Amino acid sequence: MDIIEEQGLSTQEVQERIEKGQINISQDNISKTKKQIILEHTLTYFNLLNIFLAGIIISTGRWTNLTFMGVVTINALVGIYQELKVKKIIDQLTVVTVKKVKVVRNHQEKIIPINELVLDDVIYLENGNQIGSDCVVIESRGMEVNESMLTGESKPVKKKHGNELMSGSFVVAGSGYARVIRVGNDNYSTQLVHKAKHKNKASSEMKDAIEKIIKVLSFVIVPVGIILFISQMAAFPNDQATAIVKTVGGVIGMIPEGLVLLTSLSFILGVGKLARKKALIQEMEAIEALARVNILCLDKTGTITTGELEVEDVVVLGDNSNQNIETIMGAMAYYFDDINSTQKALRDYFQKPDGYQVTAMIPFSSQRKMRAIAFQEQGQYVLGAPEFLLGEDDPILRQVNAFSQQGLRVLLLGRTDKVDEDNSQIGYVFPMALIIIHDCIRKEAKDTLSFFEKAGVEIRILSGDNPMTVSRVAQLAGLKNGDLYIDATTLPEDEIELQNIVKHYRVFGRVKPEQKQQIIKACQLQGLVVGMVGDGVNDVLALKDADCGIAMAAGSDAAKQAAHIVLLDSNFASMKAIVNEGRAIIADIERVSSLYLTKTIYSTVLCLIFAALKMSYPFTPLQLSLISGLAIGIPSFLLTLERSSQLSSQGFLKHVISTAVPCAMTMIVYMLGIGILGQWLHFDAKMYSTYYFLVAGFISFLVVFIVCMPLNRLRAIVASIITCLFYMILLVMPNFFGIYPIISWQVVWTIPLCASSIFVMGAFKEFIRYLYKQHEKRILLKR
């Protein structure tokens, strides 16, 4: 002890290190500030454009055309709320939970807060302590450390003089002294956490597609708006206010801002539903990401296994009887007080016998790898690792090796002629039986793996344990091709080679945290959507780089915060509900997105056409607001409350375009047709507006009915009510919307126009379907 005390730092040495910043405090802020989040969601290109357009409308004095600003405001508020919630979670990110540590300073032991540790401090560690900073052992008294949260290796590691200890790991046996070699941001566990700082956003095909559409619009919307304004000034040379209102109407119609809001609202509904199923969604897009996952990587412990052990079989050796073996094993299980996972497995399997009186006992030690007990009348027995109790050439070891190759753990029960309690020694061992133990498989694991197999999702198991053991567990859990395993220490550095290996093997053992990350990336480079399920700090890098990271609530804080989804009940079976819910949400959004993109497409094209023809743009912002509210907003919201069961196999863009483009083309053709018809029938501006508005309304509600196919009672009622409501509003308030009364002989031509639009839309849909088929044929020919 004196040697250790002399190596402790003095007060002056501690102060010198504090002044140099060599103290155990992490300085970096790993999340955005609240100010950054608010600015990112308010000072966007389209928000500023909408505010600019609102200002122009205000200058005209026509305040009724400002209704579009409501959607803009709600969009920003939802985005800010969502990211502030994520920030709160990230700010709590931690690996090391220990608050205090015992150090040697000025030749005395004292307890200090963990963040007051400095470089070169000497710390005292004992069983149960978490290591608060990276250090090196300077004296070990049988110290064993569990590093599973960092490395994935579940077996404790024996530490001797000169061995390194990583912060975040736990001392599970013995004690000792160690010198701090890294502090603060330099600690291994802190580096892992900070690598998770730039956690990948959960992948969202829908949002990516919407962003592509918005990116294109951002390039064309300003020049198109300017061209449209010039043409409207030419159409209304003496009425600048009308020209401005018409221009704003065209530009607003091009922006599908409601689609972003719909996506967020749909995810919020899904988050609430999944919360009731014990799943915390930390990023709403993760619901879609998991639904689209086609390869799922799992950490063995905590996902497929419970972390507990179970006795699988008892192999009797020699002429011993089963009953005798079970009685002695019952005594071995119940007459020792120390409880660990192995002891618990033995107690679950064997029953406590009566009439046994203990005269001596040697408790289990990781150094001795055995325990021994002596009874007054029944004899003396030992239980432990066969390779420690038998000679190197003993034939029983071949049996043991065969079980080990199957991924099973083996204990040997033997009779001995001596149990020396004082010196912890035993005599010669006479083998009696082999106790075969396996990792306890989660009851729900087999059904869940089967579900993913049927859903077309491939499974990869990444574990720090022995690959044979992991493979055995995978096969017991019903993993298809679970016998295809590889030791990760043999994995190549070359990306192409790694991709080929990842394609072939299903089980990876001895995997380091960085290798899990590399395997995830190798899958992504193959164009796969990758999910990762884990619970330890060793999973953090993989969780944060996966398209969708899922953590168990019983796991480490760092894993939970790096993940996109946390299973609150640590139940792997919850994955089925999440996937099904995600697929339902996506199917709904894909269905109703057609409503929004139809308006965006026809608004953009009509802006260009009417600008080129120098004709009055068909709609005002007020008229578009009514169409958007009734034919888009209400049905899209109500339909998202209904849950579909199938994920579209076409992909988001293809699914939407197959509906949106034919409907938009129909709208464009009829708006142009009305322009030509108006010249023939000598329409005035108000009659043009009447025809444009009535026909556009009919086509918009026709799109609603198409989106609702196949019709059920709810969909039929919703579509019928909003259609009737639209015409009732126009019947009561025609002047408010700048049109003639809809019951008059002047608007009679709208009836055949509306009726014929049904057949024109059908023709466009067939044409788009034909183009897709031709495109798919060309792709097949290239292959």
GROMACS .gro file of N, CA, C and O in nm, residues 434-533:
model
  400
  434LEU      N    1  -2.123  -3.402  -1.726
  434LEU     CA    2  -2.105  -3.273  -1.794
  434LEU      C    3  -2.239  -3.199  -1.792
  434LEU      O    4  -2.342  -3.256  -1.828
  435ILE      N    5  -2.235  -3.073  -1.747
  435ILE     CA    6  -2.356  -2.991  -1.745
  435ILE      C    7  -2.350  -2.897  -1.865
  435ILE      O    8  -2.260  -2.812  -1.873
  436ILE      N    9  -2.442  -2.912  -1.958
  436ILE     CA   10  -2.441  -2.835  -2.083
  436ILE      C   11  -2.533  -2.714  -2.067
  436ILE      O   12  -2.652  -2.729  -2.035
  437ILE      N   13  -2.477  -2.595  -2.092
  437ILE     CA   14  -2.553  -2.471  -2.072
  437ILE      C   15  -2.551  -2.387  -2.201
  437ILE      O   16  -2.448  -2.381  -2.270
  438HIS      N   17  -2.663  -2.326  -2.232
  438HIS     CA   18  -2.667  -2.236  -2.349
  438HIS      C   19  -2.726  -2.100  -2.311
  438HIS      O   20  -2.792  -2.087  -2.207
  439ASP      N   21  -2.699  -2.001  -2.394
  439ASP     CA   22  -2.759  -1.869  -2.375
  439ASP      C   23  -2.910  -1.882  -2.389
  439ASP      O   24  -2.960  -1.953  -2.476
  440CYS      N   25  -2.981  -1.810  -2.304
  440CYS     CA   26  -3.128  -1.818  -2.305
  440CYS      C   27  -3.185  -1.734  -2.419
  440CYS      O   28  -3.164  -1.613  -2.426
  441ILE      N   29  -3.252  -1.800  -2.511
  441ILE     CA   30  -3.312  -1.733  -2.626
  441ILE      C   31  -3.442  -1.665  -2.584
  441ILE      O   32  -3.522  -1.723  -2.510
  442ARG      N   33  -3.461  -1.544  -2.632
  442ARG     CA   34  -3.588  -1.476  -2.605
  442ARG      C   35  -3.702  -1.556  -2.669
  442ARG      O   36  -3.690  -1.602  -2.783
  443LYS      N   37  -3.810  -1.571  -2.595
  443LYS     CA   38  -3.924  -1.651  -2.643
  443LYS      C   39  -3.977  -1.598  -2.775
  443LYS      O   40  -4.021  -1.673  -2.862
  444GLU      N   41  -3.974  -1.466  -2.788
  444GLU     CA   42  -4.034  -1.405  -2.907
  444GLU      C   43  -3.937  -1.399  -3.025
  444GLU      O   44  -3.975  -1.361  -3.136
  445ALA      N   45  -3.809  -1.435  -3.003
  445ALA     CA   46  -3.707  -1.417  -3.107
  445ALA      C   47  -3.738  -1.498  -3.232
  445ALA      O   48  -3.726  -1.448  -3.345
  446LYS      N   49  -3.779  -1.624  -3.215
  446LYS     CA   50  -3.805  -1.711  -3.330
  446LYS      C   51  -3.917  -1.656  -3.418
  446LYS      O   52  -3.904  -1.649  -3.541
  447ASP      N   53  -4.027  -1.614  -3.355
  447ASP     CA   54  -4.140  -1.558  -3.432
  447ASP      C   55  -4.100  -1.429  -3.502
  447ASP      O   56  -4.140  -1.404  -3.616
  448THR      N   57  -4.019  -1.347  -3.434
  448THR     CA   58  -3.980  -1.220  -3.492
  448THR      C   59  -3.887  -1.239  -3.611
  448THR      O   60  -3.902  -1.174  -3.714
  449LEU      N   61  -3.790  -1.332  -3.597
  449LEU     CA   62  -3.701  -1.361  -3.709
  449LEU      C   63  -3.778  -1.419  -3.826
  449LEU      O   64  -3.751  -1.388  -3.942
  450SER      N   65  -3.877  -1.502  -3.796
  450SER     CA   66  -3.961  -1.560  -3.900
  450SER      C   67  -4.040  -1.450  -3.972
  450SER      O   68  -4.056  -1.452  -4.094
  451PHE      N   69  -4.089  -1.354  -3.894
  451PHE     CA   70  -4.164  -1.241  -3.952
  451PHE      C   71  -4.077  -1.165  -4.052
  451PHE      O   72  -4.121  -1.133  -4.163
  452PHE      N   73  -3.953  -1.136  -4.014
  452PHE     CA   74  -3.865  -1.060  -4.103
  452PHE      C   75  -3.829  -1.141  -4.227
  452PHE      O   76  -3.817  -1.086  -4.337
  453GLU      N   77  -3.812  -1.272  -4.211
  453GLU     CA   78  -3.782  -1.357  -4.326
  453GLU      C   79  -3.896  -1.352  -4.427
  453GLU      O   80  -3.875  -1.336  -4.547
  454LYS      N   81  -4.020  -1.362  -4.378
  454LYS     CA   82  -4.137  -1.356  -4.466
  454LYS      C   83  -4.153  -1.218  -4.529
  454LYS      O   84  -4.207  -1.205  -4.638
  455ALA      N   85  -4.107  -1.115  -4.456
  455ALA     CA   86  -4.117  -0.977  -4.506
  455ALA      C   87  -4.005  -0.942  -4.603
  455ALA      O   88  -3.998  -0.830  -4.653
  456GLY      N   89  -3.916  -1.039  -4.630
  456GLY     CA   90  -3.807  -1.015  -4.725
  456GLY      C   91  -3.691  -0.937  -4.667
  456GLY      O   92  -3.614  -0.875  -4.741
  457VAL      N   93  -3.676  -0.940  -4.533
  457VAL     CA   94  -3.567  -0.868  -4.467
  457VAL      C   95  -3.460  -0.969  -4.425
  457VAL      O   96  -3.488  -1.062  -4.350
  458GLU      N   97  -3.337  -0.951  -4.474
  458GLU     CA   98  -3.227  -1.039  -4.437
  458GLU      C   99  -3.170  -0.998  -4.301
  458GLU      O  100  -3.167  -0.881  -4.269
  459ILE      N  101  -3.125  -1.097  -4.224
  459ILE     CA  102  -3.071  -1.072  -4.090
  459ILE      C  103  -2.921  -1.096  -4.089
  459ILE      O  104  -2.872  -1.192  -4.148
  460ARG      N  105  -2.848  -1.006  -4.022
  460ARG     CA  106  -2.706  -1.026  -3.994
  460ARG      C  107  -2.687  -1.008  -3.843
  460ARG      O  108  -2.735  -0.911  -3.786
  461ILE      N  109  -2.616  -1.102  -3.779
  461ILE     CA  110  -2.591  -1.091  -3.635
  461ILE      C  111  -2.446  -1.051  -3.614
  461ILE      O  112  -2.355  -1.118  -3.662
  462LEU      N  113  -2.427  -0.940  -3.542
  462LEU     CA  114  -2.293  -0.886  -3.515
  462LEU      C  115  -2.270  -0.893  -3.364
  462LEU      O  116  -2.340  -0.828  -3.288
  463SER      N  117  -2.173  -0.971  -3.322
  463SER     CA  118  -2.152  -0.990  -3.178
  463SER      C  119  -2.003  -0.992  -3.145
  463SER      O  120  -1.920  -1.028  -3.229
  464GLY      N  121  -1.972  -0.954  -3.023
  464GLY     CA  122  -1.835  -0.961  -2.975
  464GLY      C  123  -1.797  -1.098  -2.924
  464GLY      O  124  -1.681  -1.123  -2.892
  465ASP      N  125  -1.895  -1.189  -2.915
  465ASP     CA  126  -1.870  -1.323  -2.861
  465ASP      C  127  -1.806  -1.415  -2.965
  465ASP      O  128  -1.796  -1.381  -3.084
  466ASN      N  129  -1.769  -1.536  -2.919
  466ASN     CA  130  -1.714  -1.639  -3.006
  466ASN      C  131  -1.810  -1.666  -3.121
  466ASN      O  132  -1.929  -1.689  -3.099
  467PRO      N  133  -1.762  -1.666  -3.248
  467PRO     CA  134  -1.853  -1.684  -3.362
  467PRO      C  135  -1.930  -1.816  -3.359
  467PRO      O  136  -2.045  -1.822  -3.403
  468MET      N  137  -1.865  -1.924  -3.307
  468MET     CA  138  -1.935  -2.053  -3.298
  468MET      C  139  -2.052  -2.043  -3.201
  468MET      O  140  -2.161  -2.097  -3.227
  469THR      N  141  -2.028  -1.976  -3.088
  469THR     CA  142  -2.134  -1.959  -2.989
  469THR      C  143  -2.250  -1.879  -3.047
  469THR      O  144  -2.367  -1.915  -3.031
  470VAL      N  145  -2.217  -1.771  -3.116
  470VAL     CA  146  -2.320  -1.685  -3.174
  470VAL      C  147  -2.398  -1.760  -3.281
  470VAL      O  148  -2.520  -1.749  -3.291
  471SER      N  149  -2.326  -1.838  -3.362
  471SER     CA  150  -2.392  -1.915  -3.467
  471SER      C  151  -2.490  -2.015  -3.407
  471SER      O  152  -2.601  -2.034  -3.459
  472ARG      N  153  -2.449  -2.081  -3.300
  472ARG     CA  154  -2.536  -2.178  -3.232
  472ARG      C  155  -2.664  -2.109  -3.183
  472ARG      O  156  -2.775  -2.158  -3.202
  473VAL      N  157  -2.647  -1.991  -3.121
  473VAL     CA  158  -2.762  -1.916  -3.072
  473VAL      C  159  -2.853  -1.877  -3.188
  473VAL      O  160  -2.976  -1.887  -3.179
  474ALA      N  161  -2.793  -1.833  -3.297
  474ALA     CA  162  -2.871  -1.791  -3.414
  474ALA      C  163  -2.954  -1.907  -3.470
  474ALA      O  164  -3.070  -1.889  -3.507
  475GLN      N  165  -2.894  -2.025  -3.473
  475GLN     CA  166  -2.967  -2.141  -3.525
  475GLN      C  167  -3.080  -2.181  -3.431
  475GLN      O  168  -3.189  -2.219  -3.476
  476LEU      N  169  -3.054  -2.175  -3.300
  476LEU     CA  170  -3.160  -2.206  -3.203
  476LEU      C  171  -3.277  -2.108  -3.216
  476LEU      O  172  -3.393  -2.145  -3.193
  477ALA      N  173  -3.244  -1.984  -3.251
  477ALA     CA  174  -3.349  -1.882  -3.266
  477ALA      C  175  -3.419  -1.892  -3.401
  477ALA      O  176  -3.513  -1.816  -3.427
  478GLY      N  177  -3.374  -1.984  -3.486
  478GLY     CA  178  -3.441  -2.006  -3.614
  478GLY      C  179  -3.393  -1.918  -3.727
  478GLY      O  180  -3.464  -1.900  -3.827
  479LEU      N  181  -3.270  -1.864  -3.716
  479LEU     CA  182  -3.218  -1.779  -3.823
  479LEU      C  183  -3.183  -1.863  -3.945
  479LEU      O  184  -3.107  -1.959  -3.935
  480LYS      N  185  -3.236  -1.824  -4.059
  480LYS     CA  186  -3.205  -1.893  -4.184
  480LYS      C  187  -3.057  -1.875  -4.217
  480LYS      O  188  -3.004  -1.765  -4.210
  481ASN      N  189  -2.988  -1.985  -4.251
  481ASN     CA  190  -2.845  -1.984  -4.282
  481ASN      C  191  -2.762  -1.936  -4.162
  481ASN      O  192  -2.656  -1.876  -4.180
  482GLY      N  193  -2.810  -1.963  -4.040
  482GLY     CA  194  -2.738  -1.922  -3.920
  482GLY      C  195  -2.605  -1.994  -3.903
  482GLY      O  196  -2.523  -1.955  -3.819
  483ASP      N  197  -2.581  -2.100  -3.983
  483ASP     CA  198  -2.454  -2.174  -3.974
  483ASP      C  199  -2.342  -2.106  -4.052
  483ASP      O  200  -2.226  -2.147  -4.044
  484LEU      N  201  -2.377  -2.002  -4.128
  484LEU     CA  202  -2.276  -1.930  -4.205
  484LEU      C  203  -2.215  -1.821  -4.117
  484LEU      O  204  -2.268  -1.711  -4.106
  485TYR      N  205  -2.104  -1.853  -4.050
  485TYR     CA  206  -2.045  -1.756  -3.957
  485TYR      C  207  -1.899  -1.730  -3.992
  485TYR      O  208  -1.834  -1.808  -4.062
  486ILE      N  209  -1.847  -1.617  -3.941
  486ILE     CA  210  -1.709  -1.580  -3.966
  486ILE      C  211  -1.654  -1.503  -3.846
  486ILE      O  212  -1.729  -1.431  -3.778
  487ASP      N  213  -1.527  -1.520  -3.820
  487ASP     CA  214  -1.459  -1.446  -3.714
  487ASP      C  215  -1.419  -1.310  -3.770
  487ASP      O  216  -1.347  -1.302  -3.871
  488ALA      N  217  -1.468  -1.202  -3.708
  488ALA     CA  218  -1.446  -1.067  -3.761
  488ALA      C  219  -1.299  -1.026  -3.758
  488ALA      O  220  -1.260  -0.931  -3.827
  489THR      N  221  -1.216  -1.098  -3.680
  489THR     CA  222  -1.073  -1.064  -3.679
  489THR      C  223  -1.009  -1.096  -3.813
  489THR      O  224  -0.898  -1.050  -3.842
  490THR      N  225  -1.077  -1.174  -3.898
  490THR     CA  226  -1.024  -1.210  -4.030
  490THR      C  227  -1.083  -1.124  -4.141
  490THR      O  228  -1.052  -1.146  -4.258
  491LEU      N  229  -1.168  -1.027  -4.107
  491LEU     CA  230  -1.231  -0.944  -4.210
  491LEU      C  231  -1.130  -0.857  -4.282
  491LEU      O  232  -1.038  -0.802  -4.220
  492PRO      N  233  -1.145  -0.840  -4.414
  492PRO     CA  234  -1.049  -0.759  -4.490
  492PRO      C  235  -1.074  -0.609  -4.474
  492PRO      O  236  -1.184  -0.567  -4.437
  493GLU      N  237  -0.974  -0.528  -4.505
  493GLU     CA  238  -0.988  -0.384  -4.503
  493GLU      C  239  -1.051  -0.333  -4.632
  493GLU      O  240  -1.117  -0.230  -4.633
  494ASP      N  241  -1.031  -0.407  -4.741
  494ASP     CA  242  -1.082  -0.365  -4.871
  494ASP      C  243  -1.235  -0.364  -4.873
  494ASP      O  244  -1.299  -0.462  -4.834
  495GLU      N  245  -1.293  -0.253  -4.920
  495GLU     CA  246  -1.439  -0.237  -4.917
  495GLU      C  247  -1.510  -0.338  -5.006
  495GLU      O  248  -1.614  -0.391  -4.968
  496ILE      N  249  -1.457  -0.363  -5.125
  496ILE     CA  250  -1.521  -0.456  -5.219
  496ILE      C  251  -1.523  -0.598  -5.161
  496ILE      O  252  -1.626  -0.667  -5.166
  497GLU      N  253  -1.409  -0.640  -5.106
  497GLU     CA  254  -1.404  -0.773  -5.044
  497GLU      C  255  -1.502  -0.783  -4.928
  497GLU      O  256  -1.570  -0.885  -4.911
  498LEU      N  257  -1.507  -0.678  -4.847
  498LEU     CA  258  -1.597  -0.678  -4.731
  498LEU      C  259  -1.742  -0.687  -4.776
  498LEU      O  260  -1.822  -0.759  -4.715
  499GLN      N  261  -1.777  -0.618  -4.884
  499GLN     CA  262  -1.915  -0.625  -4.935
  499GLN      C  263  -1.951  -0.768  -4.976
  499GLN      O  264  -2.061  -0.815  -4.950
  500ASN      N  265  -1.858  -0.837  -5.040
  500ASN     CA  266  -1.884  -0.975  -5.082
  500ASN      C  267  -1.901  -1.067  -4.961
  500ASN      O  268  -1.986  -1.157  -4.961
  501ILE      N  269  -1.821  -1.045  -4.855
  501ILE     CA  270  -1.831  -1.127  -4.734
  501ILE      C  271  -1.964  -1.101  -4.665
  501ILE      O  272  -2.031  -1.194  -4.619
  502VAL      N  273  -2.002  -0.974  -4.657
  502VAL     CA  274  -2.129  -0.938  -4.591
  502VAL      C  275  -2.248  -0.999  -4.666
  502VAL      O  276  -2.348  -1.036  -4.603
  503LYS      N  277  -2.237  -1.011  -4.797
  503LYS     CA  278  -2.344  -1.074  -4.875
  503LYS      C  279  -2.361  -1.221  -4.837
  503LYS      O  280  -2.473  -1.272  -4.830
  504HIS      N  281  -2.248  -1.289  -4.811
  504HIS     CA  282  -2.251  -1.434  -4.791
  504HIS      C  283  -2.282  -1.476  -4.647
  504HIS      O  284  -2.367  -1.561  -4.624
  505TYR      N  285  -2.210  -1.417  -4.550
  505TYR     CA  286  -2.222  -1.462  -4.411
  505TYR      C  287  -2.341  -1.399  -4.339
  505TYR      O  288  -2.381  -1.286  -4.368
  506ARG      N  289  -2.395  -1.473  -4.242
  506ARG     CA  290  -2.509  -1.424  -4.163
  506ARG      C  291  -2.469  -1.391  -4.019
  506ARG      O  292  -2.537  -1.314  -3.953
  507VAL      N  293  -2.361  -1.454  -3.972
  507VAL     CA  294  -2.318  -1.436  -3.832
  507VAL      C  295  -2.173  -1.389  -3.829
  507VAL      O  296  -2.086  -1.449  -3.893
  508PHE      N  297  -2.149  -1.281  -3.753
  508PHE     CA  298  -2.014  -1.225  -3.739
  508PHE      C  299  -1.979  -1.223  -3.590
  508PHE      O  300  -2.049  -1.160  -3.510
  509GLY      N  301  -1.872  -1.294  -3.553
  509GLY     CA  302  -1.829  -1.297  -3.413
  509GLY      C  303  -1.699  -1.220  -3.393
  509GLY      O  304  -1.629  -1.188  -3.489
  510ARG      N  305  -1.667  -1.190  -3.266
  510ARG     CA  306  -1.548  -1.113  -3.231
  510ARG      C  307  -1.545  -0.978  -3.303
  510ARG      O  308  -1.440  -0.931  -3.347
  511VAL      N  309  -1.662  -0.916  -3.315
  511VAL     CA  310  -1.671  -0.790  -3.391
  511VAL      C  311  -1.641  -0.671  -3.300
  511VAL      O  312  -1.700  -0.657  -3.193
  512LYS      N  313  -1.550  -0.585  -3.343
  512LYS     CA  314  -1.520  -0.462  -3.271
  512LYS      C  315  -1.622  -0.355  -3.309
  512LYS      O  316  -1.686  -0.365  -3.415
  513PRO      N  317  -1.638  -0.252  -3.225
  513PRO     CA  318  -1.735  -0.145  -3.256
  513PRO      C  319  -1.714  -0.083  -3.393
  513PRO      O  320  -1.810  -0.060  -3.468
  514GLU      N  321  -1.587  -0.057  -3.428
  514GLU     CA  322  -1.558   0.003  -3.558
  514GLU      C  323  -1.594  -0.091  -3.673
  514GLU      O  324  -1.634  -0.046  -3.781
  515GLN      N  325  -1.581  -0.222  -3.650
  515GLN     CA  326  -1.615  -0.319  -3.754
  515GLN      C  327  -1.766  -0.327  -3.776
  515GLN      O  328  -1.811  -0.346  -3.889
  516LYS      N  329  -1.844  -0.311  -3.669
  516LYS     CA  330  -1.989  -0.307  -3.685
  516LYS      C  331  -2.027  -0.192  -3.777
  516LYS      O  332  -2.112  -0.205  -3.865
  517GLN      N  333  -1.962  -0.078  -3.755
  517GLN     CA  334  -1.987   0.039  -3.838
  517GLN      C  335  -1.949   0.010  -3.984
  517GLN      O  336  -2.023   0.047  -4.077
  518GLN      N  337  -1.835  -0.056  -4.006
  518GLN     CA  338  -1.790  -0.088  -4.141
  518GLN      C  339  -1.885  -0.184  -4.211
  518GLN      O  340  -1.912  -0.171  -4.333
  519ILE      N  341  -1.939  -0.280  -4.136
  519ILE     CA  342  -2.034  -0.376  -4.194
  519ILE      C  343  -2.163  -0.305  -4.236
  519ILE      O  344  -2.219  -0.332  -4.343
  520ILE      N  345  -2.209  -0.212  -4.151
  520ILE     CA  346  -2.328  -0.133  -4.185
  520ILE      C  347  -2.305  -0.058  -4.316
  520ILE      O  348  -2.389  -0.059  -4.408
  521LYS      N  349  -2.190   0.008  -4.327
  521LYS     CA  350  -2.159   0.087  -4.446
  521LYS      C  351  -2.143  -0.002  -4.570
  521LYS      O  352  -2.181   0.037  -4.681
  522ALA      N  353  -2.087  -0.122  -4.550
  522ALA     CA  354  -2.072  -0.215  -4.663
  522ALA      C  355  -2.208  -0.255  -4.719
  522ALA      O  356  -2.225  -0.269  -4.841
  523CYS      N  357  -2.304  -0.273  -4.630
  523CYS     CA  358  -2.441  -0.305  -4.675
  523CYS      C  359  -2.503  -0.187  -4.748
  523CYS      O  360  -2.568  -0.203  -4.852
  524GLN      N  361  -2.481  -0.066  -4.696
  524GLN     CA  362  -2.538   0.053  -4.758
  524GLN      C  363  -2.480   0.079  -4.896
  524GLN      O  364  -2.551   0.127  -4.986
  525LEU      N  365  -2.351   0.047  -4.914
  525LEU     CA  366  -2.287   0.066  -5.046
  525LEU      C  367  -2.346  -0.026  -5.152
  525LEU      O  368  -2.330  -0.002  -5.271
  526GLN      N  369  -2.416  -0.130  -5.107
  526GLN     CA  370  -2.484  -0.221  -5.200
  526GLN      C  371  -2.626  -0.173  -5.232
  526GLN      O  372  -2.703  -0.244  -5.295
  527GLY      N  373  -2.658  -0.053  -5.184
  527GLY     CA  374  -2.791   0.003  -5.211
  527GLY      C  375  -2.898  -0.049  -5.119
  527GLY      O  376  -3.018  -0.034  -5.149
  528LEU      N  377  -2.860  -0.108  -5.006
  528LEU     CA  378  -2.957  -0.165  -4.912
  528LEU      C  379  -2.994  -0.062  -4.805
  528LEU      O  380  -2.913   0.024  -4.769
  529VAL      N  381  -3.118  -0.072  -4.756
  529VAL     CA  382  -3.162   0.011  -4.643
  529VAL      C  383  -3.136  -0.072  -4.517
  529VAL      O  384  -3.192  -0.180  -4.500
  530VAL      N  385  -3.048  -0.022  -4.430
  530VAL     CA  386  -2.995  -0.103  -4.320
  530VAL      C  387  -3.051  -0.058  -4.185
  530VAL      O  388  -3.047   0.061  -4.152
  531GLY      N  389  -3.101  -0.154  -4.108
  531GLY     CA  390  -3.143  -0.130  -3.971
  531GLY      C  391  -3.043  -0.196  -3.877
  531GLY      O  392  -2.981  -0.297  -3.911
  532MET      N  393  -3.024  -0.138  -3.758
  532MET     CA  394  -2.931  -0.194  -3.658
  532MET      C  395  -3.000  -0.197  -3.523
  532MET      O  396  -3.056  -0.097  -3.479
  533VAL      N  397  -2.997  -0.315  -3.459
  533VAL     CA  398  -3.055  -0.330  -3.325
  533VAL      C  399  -2.942  -0.362  -3.228
  533VAL      O  400  -2.865  -0.456  -3.250
   0.00000   0.00000   0.00000
